[in-house]
């Protein structure tokens, strides 16, 4: 019979780290702290969510840059990167309403503590997917799994990445347990940053059709429609406003993806020739398209062999790497394959070459942090290394 302390042990770090993150990290954004890296200003993004919600909750336009600028100036006294707009769909504000409907300090503390909890929750879900008992395995390796550079970046920027990661891992567990209604509901969270999941989409659709799990798709559509209606009722015209601001694409952003790398190389090769300028943005469209079509081909060809919990570690790596744009904190999704790698190799965690490669990648990520933050495109190697490690582990 297991002792009470055995059950308490896994929850103690969760409580302590969540509380510590909420208290400690909430100081940085609230005191206008920004980080200067190689001449670039890095500052938290939570201010965009909070001020957009202030507009949204009062029935205003959450995408009004002028209104957001005034609120952000009042809140911070200055905005080190200029006005931070909201790029997410309006239903994201409905999803995060319970967190954002408080004062600045309370909302930020909730955001960071829940984000930290989501990291541990993801680790637990990954152990469930591999049918490994979390209590019977090495705890220190499980806790080590969430300490990866993108997760730390999510906490610093106060971004949404860990909510998406937890939602995806929860979906995988729920579909495995055949709790399709809940699985369909949590899947909606991924729509906040749907561009990160383009290769995953056809595989998921093929799996739903092949397994006749139509309830997942039905619940997802109904939930998304309900959230959209709630958003429109609260702030009429917000969908139109979101579509309008979405016409200002992040095409000139060099982010940590294959498209960002190719665009950067083309920019250097072409130089200032205005006639060839449009070529620079082609990778942002073509690479995600090829990724989507390739995934669609595999989904049709292997539709009888698609198992989300078995293929997700590779699909996640490719989805983010082939996205039109993705920031360093978006790679928090790789917490899923990295945790599954450590959990699967728990008997020989330090001796296995795949694990050594992945751990070396984490060390390199932290050591090179100033470079990655100043020039995000240089971080595009990271998902490739994690993909190599999980394929080498062959699980």
C-alpha positions as CSV (number, residue, x, y, z in Angstrom):
1,X,0.0,0.0,0.0
2,X,1.4,3.4,-0.9
3,X,1.9,5.9,1.8
4,X,0.3,9.3,1.9
5,X,3.6,11.0,1.3
6,X,4.1,9.0,-1.9
7,X,0.9,10.5,-3.2
8,X,1.8,14.0,-2.0
9,X,5.3,14.1,-3.4
10,X,4.3,14.8,-7.1
11,X,2.0,17.6,-6.1
12,X,4.4,19.5,-3.9
13,X,6.7,20.8,-6.7
14,X,3.6,21.7,-8.7
15,X,2.2,23.9,-5.9
16,X,5.6,25.4,-5.0
17,X,6.7,26.2,-8.5
18,X,3.3,27.6,-9.5
19,X,3.2,29.8,-6.5
20,X,6.8,30.9,-7.0
21,X,6.2,31.7,-10.6
22,X,3.1,33.7,-9.9
23,X,4.8,35.8,-7.2
24,X,8.2,36.2,-8.8
25,X,7.5,36.5,-12.5
26,X,4.5,38.9,-12.0
27,X,7.0,41.5,-10.8
28,X,8.7,41.8,-14.2
29,X,5.9,42.9,-16.4
30,X,4.2,44.9,-13.7
31,X,7.3,47.1,-13.2
32,X,7.9,47.8,-16.9
33,X,10.9,45.5,-16.9
34,X,12.2,44.9,-20.5
35,X,15.3,43.0,-21.6
36,X,17.8,44.5,-23.9
37,X,19.5,41.7,-26.0
38,X,21.9,42.7,-28.8
39,X,20.1,46.0,-29.1
40,X,16.7,44.4,-29.3
41,X,14.0,45.1,-26.7
42,X,12.2,42.1,-25.3
43,X,9.1,42.6,-23.2
44,X,6.2,40.5,-22.0
45,X,3.1,40.1,-24.3
46,X,0.6,39.8,-21.6
47,X,-0.1,43.5,-21.7
48,X,-1.7,43.0,-25.1
49,X,-4.1,40.3,-23.8
50,X,-5.0,42.3,-20.7
51,X,-5.6,45.6,-22.5
52,X,-7.5,43.9,-25.3
53,X,-9.7,42.3,-22.8
54,X,-10.4,45.6,-21.1
55,X,-11.7,46.9,-24.5
56,X,-13.6,43.6,-25.1
57,X,-15.3,43.5,-21.7
58,X,-16.6,47.0,-22.1
59,X,-18.0,46.2,-25.5
60,X,-15.3,48.0,-27.4
61,X,-13.0,46.9,-30.3
62,X,-10.2,44.7,-28.8
63,X,-8.2,45.3,-32.0
64,X,-8.3,49.1,-32.0
65,X,-4.6,49.9,-32.0
66,X,-5.1,53.5,-30.8
67,X,-7.3,52.5,-27.9
68,X,-4.9,49.7,-26.9
69,X,-2.0,52.2,-27.1
70,X,-3.7,54.5,-24.7
71,X,-4.5,51.7,-22.3
72,X,-1.0,50.3,-22.5
73,X,0.6,53.7,-21.9
74,X,-1.7,54.3,-18.9
75,X,-0.9,50.8,-17.5
76,X,2.9,50.8,-18.1
77,X,3.8,54.5,-18.5
78,X,5.5,53.5,-21.8
79,X,5.5,50.6,-24.3
80,X,9.1,49.5,-25.1
81,X,8.0,47.9,-28.4
82,X,5.3,50.3,-29.3
83,X,1.7,49.3,-29.2
84,X,1.2,45.6,-28.7
85,X,-1.9,44.5,-30.7
86,X,-3.9,41.3,-30.2
87,X,-3.6,38.9,-33.1
88,X,-5.7,36.1,-31.7
89,X,-9.3,35.5,-32.7
90,X,-12.0,37.1,-30.4
91,X,-13.1,33.8,-29.0
92,X,-9.7,33.6,-27.3
93,X,-10.8,36.4,-25.0
94,X,-13.9,34.4,-24.1
95,X,-11.7,31.4,-23.3
96,X,-9.4,33.4,-21.1
97,X,-12.2,35.5,-19.5
98,X,-11.9,33.8,-16.1
99,X,-8.2,34.7,-16.0
100,X,-8.3,38.2,-17.4
101,X,-11.4,39.6,-15.6
102,X,-9.4,40.8,-12.6
103,X,-6.8,43.5,-11.8
104,X,-3.5,43.5,-13.6
105,X,-1.6,41.8,-10.8
106,X,-4.2,39.2,-10.1
107,X,-4.7,38.4,-13.7
108,X,-0.9,38.1,-14.3
109,X,-0.5,35.9,-11.2
110,X,-3.3,33.6,-12.4
111,X,-1.9,33.5,-15.9
112,X,1.6,32.5,-14.8
113,X,0.6,30.1,-12.1
114,X,-1.8,28.3,-14.5
115,X,0.8,28.3,-17.2
116,X,3.2,26.6,-14.9
117,X,0.6,24.1,-13.8
118,X,-0.1,23.4,-17.5
119,X,3.6,22.4,-17.9
120,X,3.3,19.8,-15.1
121,X,-0.1,18.7,-16.4
122,X,1.4,18.0,-19.8
123,X,4.1,15.9,-18.2
124,X,1.4,13.8,-16.5
125,X,-0.6,13.4,-19.7
126,X,2.5,12.2,-21.5
127,X,3.1,9.5,-18.9
128,X,-0.5,8.5,-19.3
129,X,-0.2,8.2,-23.1
130,X,2.8,5.8,-22.6
131,X,1.0,3.8,-19.9
132,X,3.7,4.6,-17.4
133,X,2.9,5.2,-13.8
134,X,4.1,8.7,-12.8
135,X,4.5,7.6,-9.1
136,X,6.5,4.5,-10.0
137,X,8.9,6.2,-12.3
138,X,11.8,8.6,-11.5
139,X,10.3,11.8,-10.4
140,X,13.3,14.0,-11.0
141,X,13.3,13.1,-14.7
142,X,9.6,14.0,-15.0
143,X,10.2,17.4,-13.5
144,X,13.3,17.8,-15.6
145,X,11.2,17.4,-18.7
146,X,9.4,20.7,-18.4
147,X,12.5,22.8,-17.9
148,X,13.1,23.5,-21.5
149,X,14.0,26.9,-23.0
150,X,10.7,27.4,-24.9
151,X,8.7,26.8,-21.7
152,X,10.8,29.4,-19.8
153,X,10.3,31.8,-22.8
154,X,6.5,31.3,-22.5
155,X,6.7,32.2,-18.8
156,X,8.9,35.3,-19.5
157,X,6.7,36.6,-22.3
158,X,3.5,35.5,-20.5
159,X,2.4,33.9,-23.7
160,X,-0.3,31.3,-24.4
161,X,1.9,28.4,-25.5
162,X,1.5,26.2,-22.4
163,X,-2.3,26.5,-22.5
164,X,-2.1,25.1,-26.1
165,X,0.3,22.4,-25.0
166,X,-1.9,21.3,-22.2
167,X,-4.9,21.3,-24.4
168,X,-3.3,19.1,-27.0
169,X,-2.0,16.7,-24.4
170,X,-5.4,16.6,-22.7
171,X,-7.1,15.9,-26.0
172,X,-4.7,12.9,-26.6
173,X,-5.6,11.5,-23.2
174,X,-9.3,12.1,-23.5
175,X,-9.5,10.5,-26.9
176,X,-7.6,7.5,-25.6
177,X,-10.2,7.2,-22.9
178,X,-13.0,7.6,-25.5
179,X,-14.3,10.7,-23.7
180,X,-15.1,12.3,-27.0
181,X,-17.3,15.2,-25.8
182,X,-14.5,16.6,-23.6
183,X,-11.9,15.8,-26.2
184,X,-13.8,17.9,-28.8
185,X,-14.1,20.8,-26.3
186,X,-10.5,21.0,-25.4
187,X,-9.5,20.8,-29.1
188,X,-11.0,24.2,-29.6
189,X,-8.1,25.8,-27.6
190,X,-5.8,25.0,-30.5
191,X,-7.7,27.4,-32.8
192,X,-6.2,30.3,-30.9
193,X,-3.0,29.6,-32.9
194,X,-4.3,27.4,-35.7
195,X,-1.4,28.2,-38.0
196,X,0.8,26.0,-35.7
197,X,-1.2,22.9,-36.5
198,X,-1.5,22.8,-40.3
199,X,0.2,19.4,-40.8
200,X,-1.7,18.0,-37.8
201,X,-5.1,18.9,-39.2
202,X,-5.4,16.4,-42.1
203,X,-4.0,13.6,-39.9
204,X,-6.6,14.4,-37.2
205,X,-9.4,14.6,-39.7
206,X,-8.4,11.2,-41.3
207,X,-8.2,9.6,-37.9
208,X,-11.7,10.9,-36.9
209,X,-13.2,9.6,-40.2
210,X,-11.4,6.2,-40.0
211,X,-12.3,5.7,-36.3
212,X,-15.8,7.1,-36.8
213,X,-15.2,9.5,-33.9
214,X,-17.5,12.1,-35.4
215,X,-18.6,13.3,-32.0
216,X,-15.2,15.0,-31.5
217,X,-15.6,17.0,-34.6
218,X,-19.2,17.9,-33.9
219,X,-18.5,19.1,-30.4
220,X,-15.5,21.1,-31.6
221,X,-17.6,22.9,-34.2
222,X,-20.5,23.6,-31.8
223,X,-18.1,24.8,-29.1
224,X,-16.3,27.1,-31.5
225,X,-19.5,28.5,-32.9
226,X,-20.8,29.1,-29.3
227,X,-17.6,31.0,-28.4
228,X,-17.8,33.1,-31.5
229,X,-21.4,34.0,-30.8
230,X,-20.5,35.0,-27.3
231,X,-17.7,37.1,-28.5
232,X,-20.0,38.9,-31.0
233,X,-22.6,39.4,-28.4
234,X,-20.1,41.0,-26.0
235,X,-18.3,43.1,-28.6
236,X,-20.4,43.5,-31.8
237,X,-18.2,43.5,-34.9
238,X,-15.2,41.9,-33.2
239,X,-15.0,39.2,-35.8
240,X,-14.9,41.8,-38.6
241,X,-12.3,43.8,-36.7
242,X,-10.1,40.7,-36.2
243,X,-10.3,39.9,-39.9
244,X,-9.4,43.5,-40.7
245,X,-6.3,43.4,-38.5
246,X,-5.3,40.0,-39.8
247,X,-4.9,41.7,-43.2
248,X,-1.7,43.1,-41.8
249,X,0.3,39.8,-41.9
250,X,3.6,39.1,-40.2
251,X,5.2,38.6,-43.5
252,X,8.3,40.6,-42.7
253,X,8.9,38.8,-39.4
254,X,11.8,36.4,-39.5
255,X,10.7,33.7,-37.1
256,X,12.1,30.4,-36.0
257,X,10.6,28.2,-38.7
258,X,11.8,26.8,-42.0
259,X,9.9,29.5,-43.8
260,X,11.6,32.1,-41.7
261,X,15.0,30.7,-42.5
262,X,14.3,30.5,-46.2
263,X,13.0,34.0,-46.2
264,X,16.1,35.3,-44.4
265,X,18.4,33.5,-46.9
266,X,16.5,35.0,-49.8
267,X,16.6,38.4,-48.2
268,X,20.4,38.2,-48.0
269,X,20.7,36.9,-51.5
270,X,18.3,39.3,-53.2
271,X,19.4,42.4,-51.2
272,X,17.5,45.6,-51.9
273,X,16.3,44.7,-55.4
274,X,12.6,45.8,-55.3
275,X,11.7,43.7,-58.4
276,X,12.6,40.5,-56.5
277,X,11.2,41.6,-53.1
278,X,8.0,39.5,-53.4
279,X,10.2,36.3,-53.6
280,X,11.1,36.8,-49.9
281,X,7.6,36.1,-48.7
282,X,7.0,33.0,-50.9
283,X,8.4,30.5,-48.3
284,X,5.8,31.8,-45.8
285,X,3.0,30.5,-48.2
286,X,4.7,27.6,-50.0
287,X,6.4,25.7,-47.1
288,X,3.2,25.5,-45.0
289,X,1.3,24.5,-48.1
290,X,3.7,21.7,-48.9
291,X,3.6,20.6,-45.2
292,X,-0.2,20.5,-45.3
293,X,-0.3,18.6,-48.6
294,X,2.3,16.1,-47.5
295,X,0.4,15.5,-44.3
296,X,-2.8,15.0,-46.3
297,X,-1.1,12.5,-48.6
298,X,0.2,10.5,-45.6
299,X,-3.2,10.7,-44.0
300,X,-4.9,9.2,-47.0
301,X,-2.2,6.6,-47.6
302,X,-1.9,5.5,-43.9
303,X,-5.4,6.2,-42.7
304,X,-5.8,2.8,-41.1
305,X,-2.6,3.2,-39.1
306,X,-3.0,6.7,-37.6
307,X,-2.9,6.6,-33.8
308,X,-2.7,10.1,-32.3
309,X,-0.9,9.1,-29.1
310,X,1.8,7.2,-31.1
311,X,2.5,9.7,-33.9
312,X,2.0,13.0,-32.1
313,X,5.6,13.4,-31.0
314,X,6.8,13.6,-34.6
315,X,3.8,15.5,-36.0
316,X,4.2,18.3,-33.3
317,X,7.8,18.8,-34.3
318,X,6.9,19.1,-38.0
319,X,3.8,21.2,-37.4
320,X,5.7,24.0,-35.7
321,X,8.8,23.8,-37.9
322,X,6.7,24.0,-41.1
323,X,4.3,26.8,-39.8
324,X,4.3,30.1,-41.7
325,X,5.6,31.8,-38.6
326,X,6.3,30.6,-35.0
327,X,8.2,32.3,-32.2
328,X,10.5,30.7,-29.7
329,X,7.8,30.4,-27.1
330,X,5.6,28.5,-29.6
331,X,8.1,25.7,-29.4
332,X,6.7,25.0,-25.9
333,X,4.6,22.4,-27.8
334,X,7.7,20.3,-28.0
335,X,7.3,19.7,-24.3
336,X,5.1,16.8,-25.4
337,X,7.7,14.8,-27.5
338,X,10.5,15.8,-25.1
339,X,8.6,14.4,-22.1
340,X,7.6,11.3,-23.9
341,X,11.2,10.8,-24.9
342,X,12.5,11.0,-21.3
343,X,9.6,9.0,-19.9
344,X,10.0,6.2,-22.5
345,X,13.7,5.9,-21.8
346,X,13.4,6.1,-18.1
347,X,15.5,3.0,-17.5
348,X,18.5,4.3,-19.4
349,X,17.8,8.0,-19.5
350,X,21.4,9.1,-19.3
351,X,22.9,6.3,-21.4
352,X,20.6,6.5,-24.4
353,X,22.0,8.5,-27.3
354,X,18.6,10.0,-28.3
355,X,18.2,11.3,-24.8
356,X,21.7,12.7,-24.6
357,X,21.1,14.6,-27.9
358,X,17.8,16.1,-26.6
359,X,19.3,17.1,-23.3
360,X,22.3,18.7,-25.1
361,X,19.8,20.6,-27.2
362,X,18.3,22.1,-24.0
363,X,21.7,23.1,-22.7
364,X,22.6,24.7,-26.1
365,X,19.2,26.5,-26.1
366,X,19.8,28.1,-22.7
367,X,23.5,29.0,-23.5
368,X,22.5,30.7,-26.8
369,X,19.5,32.5,-25.4
370,X,20.7,36.0,-26.2
371,X,21.2,35.1,-29.8
372,X,17.9,33.3,-30.2
373,X,15.9,36.1,-28.5
374,X,17.6,38.8,-30.7
375,X,17.4,36.8,-33.9
376,X,14.6,34.2,-33.6
377,X,15.2,32.7,-37.0
378,X,18.5,31.2,-35.6
379,X,16.4,29.0,-33.3
380,X,14.9,26.9,-36.2
381,X,17.4,24.1,-35.5
382,X,15.7,23.2,-32.2
383,X,12.7,21.2,-33.5
384,X,15.0,19.4,-36.0
385,X,17.1,18.1,-33.1
386,X,14.1,17.1,-31.0
387,X,12.6,15.3,-34.1
388,X,15.9,13.5,-34.7
389,X,16.0,12.4,-31.0
390,X,12.4,11.0,-30.9
391,X,12.9,9.2,-34.2
392,X,16.1,7.7,-33.0
393,X,14.4,6.6,-29.8
394,X,11.9,4.7,-32.1
395,X,8.9,4.7,-29.7
